[in-house]
PDB file of C-alpha atoms and ligand atoms in Angstrom:
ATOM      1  CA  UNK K   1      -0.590  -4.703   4.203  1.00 57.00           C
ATOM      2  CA  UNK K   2       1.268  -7.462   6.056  1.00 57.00           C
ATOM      3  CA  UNK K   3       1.271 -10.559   7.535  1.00 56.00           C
ATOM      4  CA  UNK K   4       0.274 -10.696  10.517  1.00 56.00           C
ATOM      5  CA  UNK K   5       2.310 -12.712  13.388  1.00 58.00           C
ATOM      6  CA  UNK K   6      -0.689 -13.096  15.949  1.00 63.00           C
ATOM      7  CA  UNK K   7      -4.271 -14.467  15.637  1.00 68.00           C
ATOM      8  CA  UNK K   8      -6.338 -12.371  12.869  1.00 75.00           C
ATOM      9  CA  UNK K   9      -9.078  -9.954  13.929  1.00 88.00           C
ATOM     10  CA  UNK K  10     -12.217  -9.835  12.151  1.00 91.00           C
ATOM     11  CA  UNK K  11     -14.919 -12.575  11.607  1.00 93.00           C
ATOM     12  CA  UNK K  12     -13.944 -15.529   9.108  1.00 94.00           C
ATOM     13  CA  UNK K  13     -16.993 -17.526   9.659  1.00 93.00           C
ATOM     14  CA  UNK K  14     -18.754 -16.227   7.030  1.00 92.00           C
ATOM     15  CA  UNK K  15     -16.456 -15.774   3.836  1.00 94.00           C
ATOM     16  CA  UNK K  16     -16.782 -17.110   0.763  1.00 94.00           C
ATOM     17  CA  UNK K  17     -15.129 -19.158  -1.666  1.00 94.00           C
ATOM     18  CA  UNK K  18     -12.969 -15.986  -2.406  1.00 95.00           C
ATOM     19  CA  UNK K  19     -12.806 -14.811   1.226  1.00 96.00           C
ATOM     20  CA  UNK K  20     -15.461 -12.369   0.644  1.00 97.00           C
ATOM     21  CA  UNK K  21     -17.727 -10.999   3.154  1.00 97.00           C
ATOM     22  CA  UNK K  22     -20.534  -8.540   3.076  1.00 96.00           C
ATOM     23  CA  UNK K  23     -19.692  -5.067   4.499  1.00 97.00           C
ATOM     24  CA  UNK K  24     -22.780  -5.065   6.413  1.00 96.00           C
ATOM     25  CA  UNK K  25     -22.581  -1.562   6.826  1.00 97.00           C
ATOM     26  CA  UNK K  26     -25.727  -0.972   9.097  1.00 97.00           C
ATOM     27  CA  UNK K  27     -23.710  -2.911  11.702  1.00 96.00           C
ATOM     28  CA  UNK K  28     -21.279   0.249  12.296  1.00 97.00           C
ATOM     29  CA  UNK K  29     -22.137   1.809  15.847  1.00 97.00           C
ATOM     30  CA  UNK K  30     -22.421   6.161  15.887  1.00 97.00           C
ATOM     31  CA  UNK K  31     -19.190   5.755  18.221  1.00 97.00           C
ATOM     32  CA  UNK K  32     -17.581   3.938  15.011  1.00 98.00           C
ATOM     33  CA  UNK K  33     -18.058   6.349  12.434  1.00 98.00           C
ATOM     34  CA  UNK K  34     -17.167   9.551  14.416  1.00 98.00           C
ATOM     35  CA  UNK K  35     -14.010   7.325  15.036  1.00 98.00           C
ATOM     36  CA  UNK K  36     -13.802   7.490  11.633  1.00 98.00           C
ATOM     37  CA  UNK K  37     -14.433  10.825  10.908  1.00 98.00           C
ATOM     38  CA  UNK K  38     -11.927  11.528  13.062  1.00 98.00           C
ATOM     39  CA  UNK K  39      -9.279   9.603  11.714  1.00 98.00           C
ATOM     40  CA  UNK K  40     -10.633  11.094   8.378  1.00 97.00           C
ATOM     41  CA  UNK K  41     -10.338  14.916   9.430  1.00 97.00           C
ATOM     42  CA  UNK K  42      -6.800  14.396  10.929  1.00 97.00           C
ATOM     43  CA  UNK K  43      -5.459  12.603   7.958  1.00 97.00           C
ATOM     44  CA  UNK K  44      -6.683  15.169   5.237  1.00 98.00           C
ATOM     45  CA  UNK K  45      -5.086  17.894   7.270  1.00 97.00           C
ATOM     46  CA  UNK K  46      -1.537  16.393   7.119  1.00 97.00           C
ATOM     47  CA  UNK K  47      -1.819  15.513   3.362  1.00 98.00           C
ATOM     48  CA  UNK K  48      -0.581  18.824   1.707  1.00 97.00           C
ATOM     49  CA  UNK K  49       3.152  18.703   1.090  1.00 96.00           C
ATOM     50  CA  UNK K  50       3.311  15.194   1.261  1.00 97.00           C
ATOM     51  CA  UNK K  51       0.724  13.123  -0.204  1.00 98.00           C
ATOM     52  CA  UNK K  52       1.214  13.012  -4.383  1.00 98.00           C
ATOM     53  CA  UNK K  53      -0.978  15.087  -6.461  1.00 97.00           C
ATOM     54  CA  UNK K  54      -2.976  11.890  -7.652  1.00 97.00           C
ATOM     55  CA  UNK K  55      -4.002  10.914  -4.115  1.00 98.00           C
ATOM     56  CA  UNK K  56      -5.094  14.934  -3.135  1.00 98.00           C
ATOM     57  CA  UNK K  57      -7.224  14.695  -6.115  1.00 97.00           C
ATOM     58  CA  UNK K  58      -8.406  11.318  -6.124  1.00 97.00           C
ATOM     59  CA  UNK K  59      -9.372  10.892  -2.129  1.00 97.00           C
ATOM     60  CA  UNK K  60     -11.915  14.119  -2.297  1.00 95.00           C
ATOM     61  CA  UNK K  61     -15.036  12.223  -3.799  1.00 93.00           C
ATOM     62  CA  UNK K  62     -14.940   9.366  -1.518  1.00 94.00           C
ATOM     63  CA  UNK K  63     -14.473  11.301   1.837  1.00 93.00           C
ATOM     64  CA  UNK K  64     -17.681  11.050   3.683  1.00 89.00           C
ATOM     65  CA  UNK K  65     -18.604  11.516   7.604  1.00 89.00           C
ATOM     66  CA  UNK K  66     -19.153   8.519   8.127  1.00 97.00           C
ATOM     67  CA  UNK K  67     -17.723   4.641   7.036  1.00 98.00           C
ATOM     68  CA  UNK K  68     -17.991   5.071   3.389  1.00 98.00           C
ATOM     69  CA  UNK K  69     -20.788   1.937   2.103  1.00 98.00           C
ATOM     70  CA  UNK K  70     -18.739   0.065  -0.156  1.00 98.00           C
ATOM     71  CA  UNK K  71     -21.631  -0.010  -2.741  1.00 97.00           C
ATOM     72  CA  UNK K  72     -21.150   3.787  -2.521  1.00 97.00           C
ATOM     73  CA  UNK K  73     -17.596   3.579  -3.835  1.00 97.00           C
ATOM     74  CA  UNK K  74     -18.127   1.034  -6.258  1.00 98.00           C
ATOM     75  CA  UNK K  75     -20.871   3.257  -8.603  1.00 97.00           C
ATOM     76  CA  UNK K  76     -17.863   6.050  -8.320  1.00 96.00           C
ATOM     77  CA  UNK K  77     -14.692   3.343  -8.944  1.00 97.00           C
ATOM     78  CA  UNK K  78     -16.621   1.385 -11.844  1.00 97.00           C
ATOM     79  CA  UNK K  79     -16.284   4.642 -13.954  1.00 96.00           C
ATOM     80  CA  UNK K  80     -13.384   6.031 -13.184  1.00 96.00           C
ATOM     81  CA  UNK K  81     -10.671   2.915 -13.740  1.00 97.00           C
ATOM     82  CA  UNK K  82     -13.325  -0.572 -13.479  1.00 98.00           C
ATOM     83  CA  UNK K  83     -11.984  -1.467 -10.532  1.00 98.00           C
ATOM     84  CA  UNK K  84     -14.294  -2.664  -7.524  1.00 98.00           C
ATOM     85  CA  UNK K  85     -13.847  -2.808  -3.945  1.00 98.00           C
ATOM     86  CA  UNK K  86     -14.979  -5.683  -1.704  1.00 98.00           C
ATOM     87  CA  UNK K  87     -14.968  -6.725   1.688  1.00 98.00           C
ATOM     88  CA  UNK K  88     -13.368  -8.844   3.299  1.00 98.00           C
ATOM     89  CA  UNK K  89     -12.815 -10.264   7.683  1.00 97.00           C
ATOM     90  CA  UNK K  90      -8.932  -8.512   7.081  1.00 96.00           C
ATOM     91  CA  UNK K  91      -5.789 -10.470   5.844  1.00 96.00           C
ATOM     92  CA  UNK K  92      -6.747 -13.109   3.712  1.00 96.00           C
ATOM     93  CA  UNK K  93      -4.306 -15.726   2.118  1.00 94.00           C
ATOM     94  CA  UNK K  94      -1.658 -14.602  -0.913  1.00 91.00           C
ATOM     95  CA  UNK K  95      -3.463 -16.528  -3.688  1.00 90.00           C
ATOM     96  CA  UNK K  96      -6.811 -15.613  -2.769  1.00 95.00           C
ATOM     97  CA  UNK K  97      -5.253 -11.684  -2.660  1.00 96.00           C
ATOM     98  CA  UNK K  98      -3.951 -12.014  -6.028  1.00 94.00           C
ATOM     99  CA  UNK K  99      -7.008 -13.579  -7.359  1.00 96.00           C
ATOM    100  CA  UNK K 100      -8.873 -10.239  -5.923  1.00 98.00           C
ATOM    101  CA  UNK K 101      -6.120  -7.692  -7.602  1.00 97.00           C
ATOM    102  CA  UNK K 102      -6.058  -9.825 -10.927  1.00 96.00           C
ATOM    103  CA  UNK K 103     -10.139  -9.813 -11.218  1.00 98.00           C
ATOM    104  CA  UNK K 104      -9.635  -5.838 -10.832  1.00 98.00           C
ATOM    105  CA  UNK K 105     -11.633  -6.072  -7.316  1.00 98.00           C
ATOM    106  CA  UNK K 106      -9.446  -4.592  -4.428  1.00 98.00           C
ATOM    107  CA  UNK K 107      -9.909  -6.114  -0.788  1.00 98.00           C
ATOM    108  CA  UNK K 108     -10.981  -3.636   1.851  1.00 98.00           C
ATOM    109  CA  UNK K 109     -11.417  -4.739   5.434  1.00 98.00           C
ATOM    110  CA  UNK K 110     -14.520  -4.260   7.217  1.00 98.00           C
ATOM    111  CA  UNK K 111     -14.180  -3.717  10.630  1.00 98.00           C
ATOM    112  CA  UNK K 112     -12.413  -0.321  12.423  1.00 98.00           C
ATOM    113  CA  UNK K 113      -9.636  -0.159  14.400  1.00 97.00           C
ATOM    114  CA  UNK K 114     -10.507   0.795  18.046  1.00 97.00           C
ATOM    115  CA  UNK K 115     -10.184   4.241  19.761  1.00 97.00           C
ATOM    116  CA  UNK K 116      -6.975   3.669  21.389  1.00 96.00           C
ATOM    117  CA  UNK K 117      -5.217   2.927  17.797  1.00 95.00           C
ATOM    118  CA  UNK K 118      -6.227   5.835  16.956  1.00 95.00           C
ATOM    119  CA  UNK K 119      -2.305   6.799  15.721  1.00 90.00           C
ATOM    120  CA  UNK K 120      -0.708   3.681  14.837  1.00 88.00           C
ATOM    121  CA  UNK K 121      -2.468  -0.270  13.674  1.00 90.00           C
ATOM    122  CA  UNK K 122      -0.447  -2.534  12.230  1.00 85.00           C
ATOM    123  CA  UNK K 123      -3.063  -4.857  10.545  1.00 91.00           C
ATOM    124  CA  UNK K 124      -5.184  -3.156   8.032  1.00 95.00           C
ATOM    125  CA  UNK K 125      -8.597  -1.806   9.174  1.00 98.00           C
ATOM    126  CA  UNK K 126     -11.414  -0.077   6.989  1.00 98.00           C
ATOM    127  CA  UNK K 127      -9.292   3.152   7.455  1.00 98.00           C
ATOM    128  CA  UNK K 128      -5.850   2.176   5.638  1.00 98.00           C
ATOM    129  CA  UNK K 129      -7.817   0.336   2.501  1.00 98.00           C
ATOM    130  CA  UNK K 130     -10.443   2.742   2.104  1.00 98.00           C
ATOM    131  CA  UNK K 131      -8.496   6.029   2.929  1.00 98.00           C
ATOM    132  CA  UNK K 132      -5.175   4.522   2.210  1.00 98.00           C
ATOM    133  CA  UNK K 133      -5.522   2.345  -1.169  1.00 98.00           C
ATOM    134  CA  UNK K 134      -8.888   3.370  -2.632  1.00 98.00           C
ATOM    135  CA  UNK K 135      -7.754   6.526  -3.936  1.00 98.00           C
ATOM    136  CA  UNK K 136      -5.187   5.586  -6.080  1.00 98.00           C
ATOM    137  CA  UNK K 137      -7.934   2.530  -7.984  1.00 98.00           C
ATOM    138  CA  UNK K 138      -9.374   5.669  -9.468  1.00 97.00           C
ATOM    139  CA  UNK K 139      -5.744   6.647 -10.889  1.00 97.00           C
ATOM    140  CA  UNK K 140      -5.660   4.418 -14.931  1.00 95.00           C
ATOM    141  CA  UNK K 141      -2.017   3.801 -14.633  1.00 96.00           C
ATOM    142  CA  UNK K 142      -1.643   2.871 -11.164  1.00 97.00           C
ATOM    143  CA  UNK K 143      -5.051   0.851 -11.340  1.00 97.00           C
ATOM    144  CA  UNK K 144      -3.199  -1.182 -14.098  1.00 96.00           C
ATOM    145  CA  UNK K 145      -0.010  -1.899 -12.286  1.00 95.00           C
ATOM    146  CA  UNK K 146      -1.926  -2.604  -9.507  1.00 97.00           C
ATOM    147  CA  UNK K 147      -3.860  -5.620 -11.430  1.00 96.00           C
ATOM    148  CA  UNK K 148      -0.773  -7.011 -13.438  1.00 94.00           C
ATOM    149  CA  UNK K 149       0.755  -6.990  -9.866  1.00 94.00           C
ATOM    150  CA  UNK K 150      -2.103  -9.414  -8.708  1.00 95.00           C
ATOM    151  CA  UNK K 151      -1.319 -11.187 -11.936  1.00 94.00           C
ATOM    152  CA  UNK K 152       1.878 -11.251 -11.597  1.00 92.00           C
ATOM    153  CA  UNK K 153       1.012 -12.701  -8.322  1.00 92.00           C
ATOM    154  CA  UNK K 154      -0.654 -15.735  -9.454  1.00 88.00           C
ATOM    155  CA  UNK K 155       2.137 -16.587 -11.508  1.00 88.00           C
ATOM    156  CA  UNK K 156       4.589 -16.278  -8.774  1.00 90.00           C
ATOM    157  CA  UNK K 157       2.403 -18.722  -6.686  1.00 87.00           C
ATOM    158  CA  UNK K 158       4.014 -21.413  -9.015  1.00 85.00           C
ATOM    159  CA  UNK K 159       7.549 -20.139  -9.039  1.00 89.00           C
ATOM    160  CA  UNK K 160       8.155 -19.740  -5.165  1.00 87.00           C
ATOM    161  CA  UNK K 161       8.409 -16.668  -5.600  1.00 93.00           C
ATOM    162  CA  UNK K 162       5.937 -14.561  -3.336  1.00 92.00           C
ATOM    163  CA  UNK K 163       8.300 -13.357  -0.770  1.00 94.00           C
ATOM    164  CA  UNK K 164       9.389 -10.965  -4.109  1.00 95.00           C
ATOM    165  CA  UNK K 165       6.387  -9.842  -4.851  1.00 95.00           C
ATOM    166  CA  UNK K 166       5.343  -9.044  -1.241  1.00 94.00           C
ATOM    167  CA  UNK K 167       8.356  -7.067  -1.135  1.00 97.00           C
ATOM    168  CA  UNK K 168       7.174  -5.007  -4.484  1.00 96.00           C
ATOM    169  CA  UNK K 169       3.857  -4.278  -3.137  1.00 96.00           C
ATOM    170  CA  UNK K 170       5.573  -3.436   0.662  1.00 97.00           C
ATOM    171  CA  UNK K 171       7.896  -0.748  -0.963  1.00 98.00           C
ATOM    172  CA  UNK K 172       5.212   0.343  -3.921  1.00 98.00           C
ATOM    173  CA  UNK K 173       1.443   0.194  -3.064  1.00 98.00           C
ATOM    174  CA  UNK K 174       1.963   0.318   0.952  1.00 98.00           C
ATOM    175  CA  UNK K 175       5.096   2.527   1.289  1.00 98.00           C
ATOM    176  CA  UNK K 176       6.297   4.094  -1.921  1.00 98.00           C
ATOM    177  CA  UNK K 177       7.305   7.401  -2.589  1.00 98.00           C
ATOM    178  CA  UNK K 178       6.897   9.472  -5.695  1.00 97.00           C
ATOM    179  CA  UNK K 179       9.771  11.928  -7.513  1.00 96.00           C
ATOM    180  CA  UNK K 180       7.803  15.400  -8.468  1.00 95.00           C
ATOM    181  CA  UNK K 181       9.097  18.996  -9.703  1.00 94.00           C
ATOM    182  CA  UNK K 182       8.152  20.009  -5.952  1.00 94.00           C
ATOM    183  CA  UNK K 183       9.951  17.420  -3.960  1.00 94.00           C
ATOM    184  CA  UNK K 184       9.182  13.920  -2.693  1.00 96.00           C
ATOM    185  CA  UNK K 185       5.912  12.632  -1.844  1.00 97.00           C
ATOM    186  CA  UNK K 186       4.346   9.946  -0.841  1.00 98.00           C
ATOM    187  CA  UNK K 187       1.821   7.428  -2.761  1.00 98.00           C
ATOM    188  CA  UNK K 188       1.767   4.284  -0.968  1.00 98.00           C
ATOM    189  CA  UNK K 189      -1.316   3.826   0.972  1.00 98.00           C
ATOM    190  CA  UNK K 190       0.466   2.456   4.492  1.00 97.00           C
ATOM    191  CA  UNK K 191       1.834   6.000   4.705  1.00 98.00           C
ATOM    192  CA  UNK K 192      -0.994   8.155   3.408  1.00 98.00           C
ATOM    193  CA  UNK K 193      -3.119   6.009   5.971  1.00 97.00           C
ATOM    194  CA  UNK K 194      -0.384   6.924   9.324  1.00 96.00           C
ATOM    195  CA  UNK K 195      -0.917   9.836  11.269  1.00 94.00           C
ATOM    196  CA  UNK K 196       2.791   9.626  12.031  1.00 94.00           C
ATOM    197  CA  UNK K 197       4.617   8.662   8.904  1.00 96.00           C
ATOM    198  CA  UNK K 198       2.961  10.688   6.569  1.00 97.00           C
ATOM    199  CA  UNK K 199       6.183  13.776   7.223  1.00 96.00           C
ATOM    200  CA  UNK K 200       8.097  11.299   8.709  1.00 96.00           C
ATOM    201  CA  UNK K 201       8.461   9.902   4.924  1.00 97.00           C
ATOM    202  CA  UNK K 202       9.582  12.536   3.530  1.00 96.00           C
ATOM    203  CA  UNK K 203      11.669  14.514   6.273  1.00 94.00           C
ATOM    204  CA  UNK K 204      12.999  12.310   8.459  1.00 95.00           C
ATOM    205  CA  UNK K 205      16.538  11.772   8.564  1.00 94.00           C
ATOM    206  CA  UNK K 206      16.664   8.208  10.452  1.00 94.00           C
ATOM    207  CA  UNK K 207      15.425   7.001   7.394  1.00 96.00           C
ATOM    208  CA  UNK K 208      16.788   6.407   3.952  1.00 96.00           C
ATOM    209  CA  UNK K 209      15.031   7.173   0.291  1.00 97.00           C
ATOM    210  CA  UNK K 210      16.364   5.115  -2.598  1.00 96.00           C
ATOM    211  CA  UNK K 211      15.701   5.384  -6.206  1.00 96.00           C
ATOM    212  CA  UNK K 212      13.397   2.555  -7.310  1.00 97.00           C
ATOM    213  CA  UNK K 213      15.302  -0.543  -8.481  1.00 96.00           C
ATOM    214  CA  UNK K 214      13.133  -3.771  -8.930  1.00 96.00           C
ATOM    215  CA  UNK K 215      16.136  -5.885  -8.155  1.00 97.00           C
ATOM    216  CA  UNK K 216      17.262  -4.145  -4.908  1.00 97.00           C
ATOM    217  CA  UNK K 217      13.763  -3.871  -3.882  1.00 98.00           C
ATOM    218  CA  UNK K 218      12.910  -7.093  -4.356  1.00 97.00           C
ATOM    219  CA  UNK K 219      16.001  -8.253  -2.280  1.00 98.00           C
ATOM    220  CA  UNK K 220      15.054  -5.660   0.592  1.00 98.00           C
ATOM    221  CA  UNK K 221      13.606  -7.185   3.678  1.00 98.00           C
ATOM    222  CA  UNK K 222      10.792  -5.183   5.895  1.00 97.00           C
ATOM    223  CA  UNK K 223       9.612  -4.655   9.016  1.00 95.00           C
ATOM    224  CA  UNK K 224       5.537  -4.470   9.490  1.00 92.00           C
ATOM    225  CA  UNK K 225       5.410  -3.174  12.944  1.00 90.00           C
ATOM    226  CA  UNK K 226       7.222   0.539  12.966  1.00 93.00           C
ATOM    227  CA  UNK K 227       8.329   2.767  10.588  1.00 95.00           C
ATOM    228  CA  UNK K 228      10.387   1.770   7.314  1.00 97.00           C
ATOM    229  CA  UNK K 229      14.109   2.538   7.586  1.00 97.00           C
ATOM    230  CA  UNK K 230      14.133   2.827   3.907  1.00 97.00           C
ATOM    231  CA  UNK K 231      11.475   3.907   1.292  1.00 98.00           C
ATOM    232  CA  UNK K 232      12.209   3.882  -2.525  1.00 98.00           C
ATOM    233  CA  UNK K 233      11.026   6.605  -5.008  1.00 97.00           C
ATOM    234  CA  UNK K 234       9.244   6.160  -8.554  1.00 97.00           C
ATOM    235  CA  UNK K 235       9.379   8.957 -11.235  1.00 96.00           C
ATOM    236  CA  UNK K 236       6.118   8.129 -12.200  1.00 97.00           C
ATOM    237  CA  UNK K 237       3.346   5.622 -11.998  1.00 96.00           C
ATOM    238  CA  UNK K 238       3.793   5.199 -16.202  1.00 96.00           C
ATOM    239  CA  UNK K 239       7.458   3.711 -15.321  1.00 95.00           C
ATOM    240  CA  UNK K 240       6.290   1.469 -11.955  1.00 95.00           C
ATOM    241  CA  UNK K 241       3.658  -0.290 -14.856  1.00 93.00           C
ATOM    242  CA  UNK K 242       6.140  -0.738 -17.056  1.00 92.00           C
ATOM    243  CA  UNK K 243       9.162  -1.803 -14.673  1.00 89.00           C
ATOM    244  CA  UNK K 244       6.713  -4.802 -13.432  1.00 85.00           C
ATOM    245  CA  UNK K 245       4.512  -5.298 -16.218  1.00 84.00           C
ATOM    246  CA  UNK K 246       7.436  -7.881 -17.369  1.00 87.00           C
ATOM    247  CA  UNK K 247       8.222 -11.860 -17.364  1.00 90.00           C
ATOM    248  CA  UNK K 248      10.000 -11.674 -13.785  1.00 93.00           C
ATOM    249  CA  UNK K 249      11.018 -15.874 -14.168  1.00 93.00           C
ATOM    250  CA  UNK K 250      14.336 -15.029 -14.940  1.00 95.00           C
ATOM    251  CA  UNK K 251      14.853 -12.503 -12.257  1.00 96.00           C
ATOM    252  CA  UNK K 252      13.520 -14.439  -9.442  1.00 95.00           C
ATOM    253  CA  UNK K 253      16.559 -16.878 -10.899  1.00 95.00           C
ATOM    254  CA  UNK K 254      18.612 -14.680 -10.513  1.00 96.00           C
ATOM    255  CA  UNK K 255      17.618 -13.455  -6.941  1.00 97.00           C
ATOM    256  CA  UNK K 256      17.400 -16.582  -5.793  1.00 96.00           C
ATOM    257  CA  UNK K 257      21.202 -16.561  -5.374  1.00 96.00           C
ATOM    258  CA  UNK K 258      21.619 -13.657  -4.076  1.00 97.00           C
ATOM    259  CA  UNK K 259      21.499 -12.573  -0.312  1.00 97.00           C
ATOM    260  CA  UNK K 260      18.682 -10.700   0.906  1.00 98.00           C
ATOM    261  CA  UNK K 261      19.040  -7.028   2.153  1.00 98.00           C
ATOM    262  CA  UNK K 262      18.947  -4.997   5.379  1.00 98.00           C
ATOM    263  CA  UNK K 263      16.282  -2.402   4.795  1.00 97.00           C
ATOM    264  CA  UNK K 264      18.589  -0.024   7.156  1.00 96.00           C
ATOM    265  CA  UNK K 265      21.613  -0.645   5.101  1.00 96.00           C
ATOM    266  CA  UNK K 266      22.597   1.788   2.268  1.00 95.00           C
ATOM    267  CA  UNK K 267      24.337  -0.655   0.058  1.00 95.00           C
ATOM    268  CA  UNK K 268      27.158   0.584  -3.174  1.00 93.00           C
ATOM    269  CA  UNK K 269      25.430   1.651  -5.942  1.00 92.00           C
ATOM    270  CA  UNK K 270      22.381   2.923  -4.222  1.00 94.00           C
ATOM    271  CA  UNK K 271      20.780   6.171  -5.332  1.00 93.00           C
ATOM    272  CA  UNK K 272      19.816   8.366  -2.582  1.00 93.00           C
ATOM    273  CA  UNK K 273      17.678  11.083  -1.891  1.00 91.00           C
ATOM    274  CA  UNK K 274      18.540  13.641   0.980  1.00 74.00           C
ATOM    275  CA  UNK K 275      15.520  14.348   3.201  1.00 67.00           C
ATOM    276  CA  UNK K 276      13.317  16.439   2.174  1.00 55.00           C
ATOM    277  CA  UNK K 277      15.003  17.388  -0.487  1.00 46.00           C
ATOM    278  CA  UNK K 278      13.412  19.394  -2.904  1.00 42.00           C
ATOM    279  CA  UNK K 279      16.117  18.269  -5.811  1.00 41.00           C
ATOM    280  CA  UNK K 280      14.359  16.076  -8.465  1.00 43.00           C
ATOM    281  CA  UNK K 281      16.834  13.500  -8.535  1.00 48.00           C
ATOM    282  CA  UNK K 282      19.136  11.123  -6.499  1.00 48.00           C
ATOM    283  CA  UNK K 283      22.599  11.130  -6.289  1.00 53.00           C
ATOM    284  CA  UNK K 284      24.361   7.907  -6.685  1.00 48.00           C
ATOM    285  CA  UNK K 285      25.543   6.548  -3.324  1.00 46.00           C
ATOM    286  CA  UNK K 286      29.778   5.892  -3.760  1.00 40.00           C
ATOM    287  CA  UNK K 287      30.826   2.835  -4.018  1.00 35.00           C
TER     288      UNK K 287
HETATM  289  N1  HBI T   1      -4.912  -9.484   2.655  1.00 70.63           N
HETATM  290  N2  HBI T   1      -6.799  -8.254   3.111  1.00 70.63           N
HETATM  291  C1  HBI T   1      -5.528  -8.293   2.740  1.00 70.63           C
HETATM  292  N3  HBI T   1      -4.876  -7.146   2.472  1.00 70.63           N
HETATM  293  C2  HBI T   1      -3.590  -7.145   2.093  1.00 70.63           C
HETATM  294  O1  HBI T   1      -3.005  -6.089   1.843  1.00 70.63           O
HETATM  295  C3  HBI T   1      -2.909  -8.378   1.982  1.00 70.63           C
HETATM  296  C4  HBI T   1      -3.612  -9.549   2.261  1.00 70.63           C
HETATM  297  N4  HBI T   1      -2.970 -10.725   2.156  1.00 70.63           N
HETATM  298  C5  HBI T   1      -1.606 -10.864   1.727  1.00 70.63           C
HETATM  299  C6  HBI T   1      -0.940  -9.551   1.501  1.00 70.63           C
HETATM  300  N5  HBI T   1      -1.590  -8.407   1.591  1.00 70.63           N
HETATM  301  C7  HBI T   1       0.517  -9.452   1.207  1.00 70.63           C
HETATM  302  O2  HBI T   1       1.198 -10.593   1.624  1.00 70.63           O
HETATM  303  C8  HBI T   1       0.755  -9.210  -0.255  1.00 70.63           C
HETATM  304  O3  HBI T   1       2.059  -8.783  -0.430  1.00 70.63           O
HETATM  305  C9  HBI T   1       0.549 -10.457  -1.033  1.00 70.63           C
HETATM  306 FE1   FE T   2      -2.502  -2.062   2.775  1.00 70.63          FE
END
C-alpha cells in the first residue's frame, strides 16, 4: 500500500523495535466485525471472472465472520508457504517493511476502516492486508517473490533506489494483473481488496493494460488515491520470481538517467492488452 500524504491512523505508541503491535483482537466492537463481514460477503461475490485462480482458491480457508485473529492465520500460513502475518498501527517506514517481507512475516494492519469507507480507503486497513494480500502468502511462488522483494528491498535502501522498488510492488503485489487461457485477471491485493476496481481492472476502457516490463514499470509513476490509469500483466507468478529475483544495481544505473513515466501515457514499444480481452497475449503498441 502507499504512502500516505496526511497524518497516519492507528496507534504508534506501542510498537516495537520492528513496528510491531499486538492485534489485540478482543478489542474489535460487534459493529466492527459485521463491518467486516460485510465488506467480506460483498468482495467474494465480485471475485469470479476477475480475481486469478490462486486467490479464489487460496482466500476460502481464511474467510471467517468475523476479523480473522491473526494467530488463527498464522497455524494455517506456517504450513502452507512459512510465511507469518503480524500486526502492525498501519504504514510503517520502508526499511522496517522490508525487514518484515525479508524475515518471511507480512505486515497486516490492525484497525478497520469505518462504515462510511465502506467502498473506497486509501490507506490500508485490516480488510486490504488480510483479504487483499494474505491469500496469495499461501501461494510457494508468489510467497518467494514476495520475500526476495523485501530483500531486494534492503539492498535498495543502500543504493537510493526505493522509489523503484515501490513502483514494483505498486504495479505487482497491490495492482497487478495476471495473463490466463480465460482472459485477464487480477492478483494484486489493492484490487482484489476494492469493491470498485475489481471489473474496473479488467474491463474498463479509461484504463490501459501493459505487458509486464521491469524497466518500464519501474520508470512508471502512480497515483495512490483513485484508480490506476495503467495496470501491467504477468504470465505467471514463476516468471514475476524470476524477472526480480536478479542483481537490479545495474538497472537502477541505468534508470537513473532516464525520465520517469506518465502512468496514463501509452509510450512506443508498449504491449497492450484490449479490455477485457479474452486473447492470451498483447499486441505490440506501434511505434
Ligand atoms: N507499511 N504497513 C505497511 N504496508 C505497506 O504496504 C507498506 C508500508 N510501508 C511502505 C510501503 N508499503 C511501500 O512504500 C512499499 O513499496 C515499500
Ligand atoms: Fe497493500
Amino acid at each position: 500500500m502507499p504512502k500516505a500524504e496526511k497524518p497516519l491512523r492507528g496507534d504508534y505508541s506501542n510498537i516495537d523495535s520492528d513496528y510491531t503491535v499486538e492485534q489485540n483482537w478482543h478489542a474489535y466492537t460487534p459493529a466492527q466485525h459485521a463491518l467486516y463481514k460485510r465488506l467480506v460477503e460483498r468482495q467474494t461475490a465480485k471475485l469470479p471472472g476477475f480475481a486469478c485462480d490462486e486467490f479464489i482458491a487460496h482466500v476460502a480457508p481464511l474467510l471467517s465472520e468475523k476479523i480473522p485473529r491473526f494467530d488463527a492465520a498464522n497455524d494455517i500460513l506456517r504450513r502452507a508457504s512459512g510465511w507469518q502475518i503480524v500486526g502492525v498501527p498501519g504504514l510503517i517506514p520502508d526499511d522496517a517493511f522490508f525487514r518484515l517481507l525479508a524475515e518471511r512475516r507480512f505486515p497486516v494492519t490492525t484497525w478497520l476502516r469505518e462504515p462510511e469507507e465502506f467502498d473506497y480507503i486509501v490507506e490500508p486497513d485490516v480488510f486490504h492486508d488480510f483479504f487483499g494480500h494474505v491469500p496469495l502468502l499461501m501461494d510457494p511462488v508468489f510467497a518467494d517473490y514476495l520475500q526476495e522483494y523485501g530483500r531486494g528491498g534492503v539492498k535498495a535502501q543502500g543504493l537510493d533506489a526505493l522509489g523503484y522498488l515501490a513502483r514494483l510492488y505498486w504495479y505487482t503485489v497491490e495492482f497487478g494483473l495476471i495473463d490466463t487461457a480465460q482472459g485477464l485477471r487480477a492478483y494484486g491485493a489493492g484490487i482484489l481488496s476494492s469493491g470498485g476496481e475489481l471489473a474496473h481492472s479488467i474491463e474498463s476502457p479509461h484504463s490501459h493494460r501493459l505487458h509486464f516490463e521491469l524497466p518500464r514499470i519501474m520508470r512508471t509513476d502512480y497515483r495512490i488515491d483513485r484508480y490506476q490509469d495503467s495496470y501491467f500483466v504477468i504470465d505467471s507468478f514463476d516468471t514475476l520470481f524470476k524477472e526480480t529475483a536478479q542483481d537490479f544495481a545495474p538497472l537502477y544505473e541505468q534508470l537513473r538517467t532516464l525520465p520517469s513515466l506518465d502512468p496514463s501515457t501509452i509510450y512506443p514499444g508498449d504491449r497492450c492488452f484490449r479490455p477485457g480481452c479474452e486473447t492470451a497475449k498483447g499486441e505490440r503498441h506501434a511505434a
